[in-house]
């Protein structure tokens, strides 16, 4: 047994416990019972295959990796630190990072990432450091960081975020360091929450003067903390109709007008949702792009929507029976109100030719 034991002692560390050698051109070293794979500055265009399965620290920084496909890290699921900064990563396939459930440190900064698979973060509940700065990301979904209870440092500076959803950092109970500067923020009602939150939080937020407005133009370059407070109010809506649906029966051929009055600051945008037995529609008062260039329709318009919030049904029939909902939305919130429309049938005494059944209403 002695010669065999001597042979085992001479084996490279990369072969022990993993069953495979370290792939070229990486260098694999065992330090303090942790396996470190150094693949930085190697001109790599993809995550190398054949890495030892017991790798816990993987450095792939400063290469030419352009994408991270699903399965790129399937061989190294014990990785707790993954360094991918200064590559050319533009695409990360959903699921590529989700297998790294022991990950504590993730650095994907200084890449070209516009679309990040935020759902992968749900699996990475052990994360303590997340560096996403210097990319091209423009959207953080609500609840993106919901499972990251142990995250201590988050860096999303130098991206393209115009806004951030209210409360996006609320679930980060361990967060002590946050970098969000150098983003083209739109200092509107939708971002008022961030200004108030920054004033009260104990989290370290460096370079506050660089957390500045890009829009509106009059506030360009003004730090968010020094931007004037805005008078913001969620929409309120009120629905009226002619004829009065509470007091009159509707018959075939009637003209029905529904008017949605909405208030709010900023002024809300209005949409109508129509649900009948035959279809569901969503209409707005703004004409569709390219309107007027299409050939005229053979069938008369069933619904007319105006910018002032009025919806007109020129010729009622059983087809138009259903629920009509007005939705008002602005940066602060949304509100809606609905009415049910029922048609009694044909009139007992048809109107005379050329006369409006509502007497000109």
Coordinates of C-alpha atoms in Angstrom, one line a residue, residues 116-337:
X116 CA -31.1 40.3 -17.6
X117 CA -33.0 37.1 -16.5
X118 CA -34.2 38.6 -13.3
X119 CA -36.2 35.4 -12.4
X120 CA -32.8 33.6 -11.9
X121 CA -32.2 35.7 -8.8
X122 CA -35.0 33.9 -7.0
X123 CA -32.7 30.9 -6.7
X124 CA -29.7 32.9 -5.6
X125 CA -30.9 33.6 -2.0
X126 CA -27.4 33.3 -0.6
X127 CA -26.1 36.3 -2.5
X128 CA -24.2 38.9 -0.5
X129 CA -22.6 40.9 -3.3
X130 CA -24.2 41.7 -6.6
X131 CA -22.4 43.9 -9.1
X132 CA -24.4 44.8 -12.2
X133 CA -22.9 48.2 -12.9
X134 CA -21.8 49.5 -16.2
X135 CA -24.2 47.7 -18.4
X136 CA -27.2 48.7 -20.6
X137 CA -30.1 47.6 -18.4
X138 CA -33.1 49.9 -18.4
X139 CA -35.7 48.0 -16.4
X140 CA -35.8 46.4 -13.0
X141 CA -39.1 44.6 -12.4
X142 CA -41.0 44.9 -9.2
X143 CA -39.9 42.2 -6.8
X144 CA -36.6 41.5 -8.6
X145 CA -34.6 41.3 -5.3
X146 CA -37.4 39.8 -3.2
X147 CA -35.5 36.6 -2.2
X148 CA -32.1 38.3 -1.5
X149 CA -32.4 38.6 2.3
X150 CA -28.6 38.4 2.8
X151 CA -27.6 40.8 0.1
X152 CA -25.2 43.4 1.6
X153 CA -24.0 45.3 -1.4
X154 CA -25.9 46.1 -4.7
X155 CA -24.4 48.1 -7.5
X156 CA -26.6 49.0 -10.5
X157 CA -24.9 52.4 -11.3
X158 CA -24.0 53.4 -14.8
X159 CA -26.9 51.7 -16.5
X160 CA -29.9 53.1 -18.4
X161 CA -32.6 53.2 -15.7
X162 CA -35.0 56.0 -16.1
X163 CA -37.0 54.9 -13.1
X164 CA -37.1 52.3 -10.4
X165 CA -40.3 50.6 -9.1
X166 CA -41.4 51.9 -5.7
X167 CA -40.3 49.6 -2.9
X168 CA -37.8 47.6 -5.0
X169 CA -35.2 47.7 -2.2
X170 CA -37.7 47.0 0.7
X171 CA -37.0 43.3 0.9
X172 CA -33.2 43.8 1.2
X173 CA -33.0 43.6 5.0
X174 CA -29.2 43.1 5.1
X175 CA -28.3 45.8 2.5
X176 CA -25.7 48.3 3.7
X177 CA -24.3 49.6 0.4
X178 CA -26.2 50.7 -2.7
X179 CA -24.9 52.3 -5.9
X180 CA -27.4 53.8 -8.2
X181 CA -25.7 56.9 -9.6
X182 CA -25.1 57.7 -13.3
X183 CA -28.5 56.5 -14.5
X184 CA -30.7 58.7 -16.8
X185 CA -33.4 59.2 -14.2
X186 CA -36.7 60.9 -15.2
X187 CA -37.6 63.0 -12.2
X188 CA -41.3 62.6 -12.4
X189 CA -44.0 61.5 -9.9
X190 CA -43.0 57.9 -10.5
X191 CA -39.6 58.6 -8.8
X192 CA -40.8 60.8 -5.9
X193 CA -40.7 57.7 -3.7
X194 CA -36.9 57.3 -4.3
X195 CA -36.2 60.8 -3.2
X196 CA -38.1 60.4 0.1
X197 CA -36.6 56.9 0.6
X198 CA -33.0 58.3 0.2
X199 CA -33.7 60.9 2.8
X200 CA -34.7 58.4 5.5
X201 CA -32.7 55.2 4.8
X202 CA -29.7 54.2 6.8
X203 CA -28.1 52.4 3.8
X204 CA -24.9 53.9 2.5
X205 CA -25.7 55.5 -0.9
X206 CA -22.5 57.1 -2.4
X207 CA -22.2 59.9 -4.9
X208 CA -25.7 61.3 -4.3
X209 CA -25.0 64.3 -6.5
X210 CA -24.6 61.9 -9.4
X211 CA -28.1 60.5 -8.8
X212 CA -29.4 63.1 -11.0
X213 CA -32.2 64.0 -13.4
X214 CA -31.9 63.5 -17.1
X215 CA -35.6 64.5 -17.7
X216 CA -37.5 66.7 -17.8
X217 CA -35.2 69.1 -19.6
X218 CA -35.6 71.9 -17.1
X219 CA -34.1 69.6 -14.4
X220 CA -31.3 68.0 -16.4
X221 CA -28.3 67.5 -14.2
X222 CA -30.1 68.4 -11.0
X223 CA -29.5 65.9 -8.2
X224 CA -32.6 64.0 -7.3
X225 CA -32.2 65.0 -3.7
X226 CA -32.4 68.7 -4.7
X227 CA -35.2 68.4 -7.2
X228 CA -38.4 70.2 -6.3
X229 CA -41.2 68.2 -4.8
X230 CA -44.0 67.5 -7.2
X231 CA -47.8 67.5 -6.5
X232 CA -48.8 64.0 -7.4
X233 CA -52.2 62.3 -7.1
X234 CA -53.5 59.0 -8.2
X235 CA -56.4 59.1 -10.6
X236 CA -60.1 59.3 -9.7
X237 CA -62.7 58.3 -12.2
X238 CA -66.4 59.0 -12.6
X239 CA -68.7 57.6 -15.2
X240 CA -71.8 59.2 -16.7
X241 CA -74.0 58.2 -19.6
X242 CA -76.7 59.4 -22.0
X243 CA -79.4 58.2 -21.9
X244 CA -79.4 57.5 -18.2
X245 CA -79.0 53.7 -17.9
X246 CA -80.5 53.7 -14.5
X247 CA -83.8 55.1 -15.7
X248 CA -84.2 54.2 -19.3
X249 CA -84.4 51.1 -21.4
X250 CA -82.1 50.8 -24.4
X251 CA -83.4 49.6 -27.7
X252 CA -81.9 48.5 -31.1
X253 CA -80.6 51.5 -33.0
X254 CA -80.2 53.9 -30.0
X255 CA -77.1 56.0 -29.7
X256 CA -75.4 55.5 -26.3
X257 CA -72.7 57.9 -25.0
X258 CA -70.5 57.0 -22.0
X259 CA -68.3 59.7 -20.6
X260 CA -65.4 59.0 -18.2
X261 CA -64.3 62.0 -16.2
X262 CA -60.9 61.5 -14.6
X263 CA -58.7 63.7 -12.4
X264 CA -55.1 63.2 -11.2
X265 CA -51.7 64.7 -11.3
X266 CA -50.1 64.2 -13.7
X267 CA -53.2 64.1 -15.9
X268 CA -54.1 60.4 -16.4
X269 CA -54.3 58.6 -19.7
X270 CA -57.7 57.0 -20.4
X271 CA -58.5 53.6 -22.0
X272 CA -61.7 51.7 -22.5
X273 CA -62.0 48.0 -22.0
X274 CA -65.1 46.5 -23.7
X275 CA -66.2 42.9 -23.0
X276 CA -69.1 41.6 -25.0
X277 CA -70.3 38.0 -25.6
X278 CA -68.4 38.0 -28.9
X279 CA -65.1 39.7 -28.1
X280 CA -62.9 41.8 -25.8
X281 CA -61.5 45.1 -26.9
X282 CA -59.2 47.8 -25.5
X283 CA -59.5 51.3 -27.0
X284 CA -57.9 54.6 -26.3
X285 CA -58.7 58.1 -27.4
X286 CA -55.5 58.5 -29.4
X287 CA -55.8 57.4 -33.0
X288 CA -53.5 54.5 -33.9
X289 CA -50.2 55.2 -35.6
X290 CA -50.7 55.4 -39.4
X291 CA -54.5 56.2 -39.0
X292 CA -55.9 57.8 -42.1
X293 CA -53.7 55.8 -44.4
X294 CA -55.8 52.7 -44.4
X295 CA -58.6 52.1 -46.8
X296 CA -62.1 53.0 -45.5
X297 CA -63.9 50.2 -43.7
X298 CA -67.1 48.7 -45.2
X299 CA -68.8 48.2 -41.9
X300 CA -69.8 51.4 -39.9
X301 CA -67.8 52.1 -36.8
X302 CA -69.3 50.2 -33.8
X303 CA -67.4 52.3 -31.2
X304 CA -66.1 55.9 -31.3
X305 CA -63.6 57.0 -28.6
X306 CA -62.6 60.6 -28.1
X307 CA -59.7 62.1 -26.2
X308 CA -62.0 63.8 -23.7
X309 CA -62.9 60.3 -22.3
X310 CA -66.2 59.8 -24.2
X311 CA -67.1 56.6 -25.9
X312 CA -70.1 56.6 -28.3
X313 CA -71.9 53.5 -29.6
X314 CA -73.7 55.0 -32.7
X315 CA -76.0 52.0 -33.3
X316 CA -76.8 49.8 -30.4
X317 CA -77.7 46.2 -30.9
X318 CA -77.5 42.9 -29.0
X319 CA -73.9 42.6 -30.2
X320 CA -72.9 45.6 -28.0
X321 CA -74.3 44.2 -24.8
X322 CA -71.6 43.7 -22.2
X323 CA -69.4 45.5 -19.6
X324 CA -67.7 48.8 -20.4
X325 CA -64.8 49.8 -18.2
X326 CA -62.9 53.1 -18.2
X327 CA -59.3 52.9 -16.9
X328 CA -57.3 55.9 -15.8
X329 CA -53.6 55.6 -15.3
X330 CA -50.8 57.9 -14.4
X331 CA -47.3 57.6 -12.8
X332 CA -48.8 57.4 -9.3
X333 CA -51.4 54.7 -9.9
X334 CA -54.5 53.7 -11.7
X335 CA -58.3 53.5 -11.1
X336 CA -61.3 52.2 -13.0
X337 CA -65.1 52.2 -13.1

